[in-house]
CSV table of C-alpha atoms in Angstrom, one decimal:
chain,number,residue,atom,x,y,z
A,24,MET,CA,185.5,66.9,234.8
A,25,ASN,CA,182.4,69.0,235.5
A,26,ALA,CA,181.9,71.5,238.3
A,27,ARG,CA,180.3,68.7,240.5
A,28,GLY,CA,183.6,66.7,240.4
A,29,GLU,CA,182.2,64.1,237.9
A,30,GLN,CA,184.0,62.6,235.0
A,31,TRP,CA,182.2,62.0,231.7
A,32,ILE,CA,182.7,58.3,231.0
A,33,PRO,CA,181.8,56.9,227.5
A,34,ARG,CA,180.8,53.3,226.7
A,35,ARG,CA,182.3,51.6,223.7
A,36,THR,CA,180.1,50.1,221.0
A,37,LEU,CA,179.5,46.3,221.0
A,38,HIS,CA,181.2,46.0,217.6
A,39,LYS,CA,184.6,47.2,218.9
A,40,ARG,CA,187.3,44.5,218.5
A,41,ARG,CA,188.9,45.3,221.8
A,42,PHE,CA,186.8,46.0,225.0
A,43,PRO,CA,183.4,45.9,223.3
A,44,GLY,CA,180.6,47.4,225.5
A,45,CYS,CA,183.1,48.6,228.1
A,46,LEU,CA,183.3,51.9,229.9
A,47,ASP,CA,186.2,53.8,228.5
A,48,VAL,CA,188.9,56.3,229.6
A,49,SER,CA,188.1,59.0,227.0
A,50,VAL,CA,186.9,59.7,223.5
A,51,GLY,CA,190.5,60.8,222.5
A,52,GLY,CA,192.9,59.2,220.1
A,53,HIS,CA,196.3,57.7,220.4
A,54,VAL,CA,199.8,58.8,219.4
A,55,MET,CA,200.7,57.2,216.1
A,56,SER,CA,204.1,56.1,214.8
A,57,GLY,CA,206.1,59.2,213.8
A,58,GLU,CA,204.0,61.7,215.8
A,59,SER,CA,205.5,63.8,218.6
A,60,TYR,CA,204.6,62.7,222.1
A,61,VAL,CA,205.3,65.5,224.5
A,62,ALA,CA,208.0,63.9,226.8
A,63,ALA,CA,206.6,60.4,226.4
A,64,PHE,CA,206.6,59.7,230.1
A,65,SER,CA,204.1,58.6,232.6
A,66,PRO,CA,204.7,58.6,236.4
A,67,PHE,CA,202.4,55.6,236.6
A,68,GLU,CA,204.2,53.4,234.1
A,69,GLN,CA,204.7,50.6,236.6
A,70,THR,CA,201.0,50.0,237.1
A,71,LEU,CA,199.4,51.0,233.7
A,72,SER,CA,199.6,49.1,230.4
A,73,ALA,CA,200.8,52.0,228.4
A,74,PHE,CA,202.8,55.2,228.5
A,75,MET,CA,200.2,58.0,228.7
A,76,ARG,CA,199.7,61.6,229.4
A,77,VAL,CA,196.4,62.6,230.8
A,78,TYR,CA,194.8,66.0,230.3
A,79,GLU,CA,191.8,66.9,232.3
A,80,VAL,CA,189.3,69.2,230.6
A,81,ARG,CA,186.9,71.1,232.8
A,82,CYS,CA,183.5,71.4,231.2
A,83,ASP,CA,179.8,71.0,232.3
A,84,GLU,CA,178.7,69.9,228.8
A,85,ALA,CA,179.1,66.3,227.6
A,86,PRO,CA,181.6,66.1,224.7
A,87,ALA,CA,180.5,65.2,221.2
A,88,PHE,CA,181.4,61.7,220.3
A,89,ASN,CA,181.4,59.4,217.3
A,90,PRO,CA,178.4,57.0,217.6
A,91,GLU,CA,180.4,54.5,215.6
A,92,ASP,CA,182.8,54.2,218.5
A,93,PHE,CA,180.6,54.9,221.6
A,94,THR,CA,177.0,54.2,222.5
A,95,GLU,CA,176.6,56.6,225.4
A,96,GLY,CA,178.3,58.6,228.1
A,97,THR,CA,177.5,59.2,231.8
A,98,TRP,CA,178.8,61.6,234.4
A,99,LEU,CA,180.2,59.8,237.4
A,100,THR,CA,182.4,60.8,240.4
A,101,PRO,CA,185.7,58.9,240.5
A,102,GLN,CA,184.4,57.0,243.6
A,103,ALA,CA,181.1,56.1,241.8
A,104,LEU,CA,183.1,55.0,238.7
A,105,VAL,CA,185.3,52.6,240.7
A,106,ALA,CA,182.3,51.3,242.6
A,107,ARG,CA,180.5,50.6,239.4
A,108,ILE,CA,183.6,48.7,237.9
A,109,ASP,CA,184.0,46.8,241.2
A,110,ALA,CA,180.3,45.8,241.0
A,111,GLY,CA,180.9,44.2,237.6
A,112,ASP,CA,180.3,46.9,235.0
A,113,PRO,CA,182.8,46.1,232.3
A,114,ALA,CA,185.5,48.7,231.8
A,115,LYS,CA,188.4,49.1,229.4
A,116,GLY,CA,191.8,48.0,230.7
A,117,ASP,CA,193.3,50.7,232.8
A,118,LEU,CA,190.2,52.8,233.6
A,119,ARG,CA,189.9,51.7,237.2
A,120,GLU,CA,193.6,52.0,238.0
A,121,LEU,CA,194.0,55.3,236.2
A,122,THR,CA,191.0,56.7,238.2
A,123,ARG,CA,192.4,55.4,241.4
A,124,LEU,CA,195.9,56.9,240.8
A,125,LEU,CA,194.6,60.3,239.6
A,126,TYR,CA,191.6,60.9,241.8
A,127,LEU,CA,191.6,58.6,244.8
A,128,ASN,CA,195.1,59.3,246.3
A,129,GLY,CA,196.8,56.3,244.8
């Protein structure tokens, strides 16, 4: 999240097996089998497809990302992101719902 209240949203490459070319939640990884998952709990477990813990990083610079995984990234307010998804821009699974729950007062 930058100082203007915008999230940096990456777009997945077209060769991804799942959600190719879609807007994504982050450029982070996933907890693997045997790894610790700090209190594996999500208060939104009823509406999201996975248990998750979300960390918001405040920074005005776009993060470095692997071009094998992502083609681009753009800064969008939560409202603009949801509007873009609602207008038909493809997005990864829970991105719209997660944005709604975290930034648009449920």
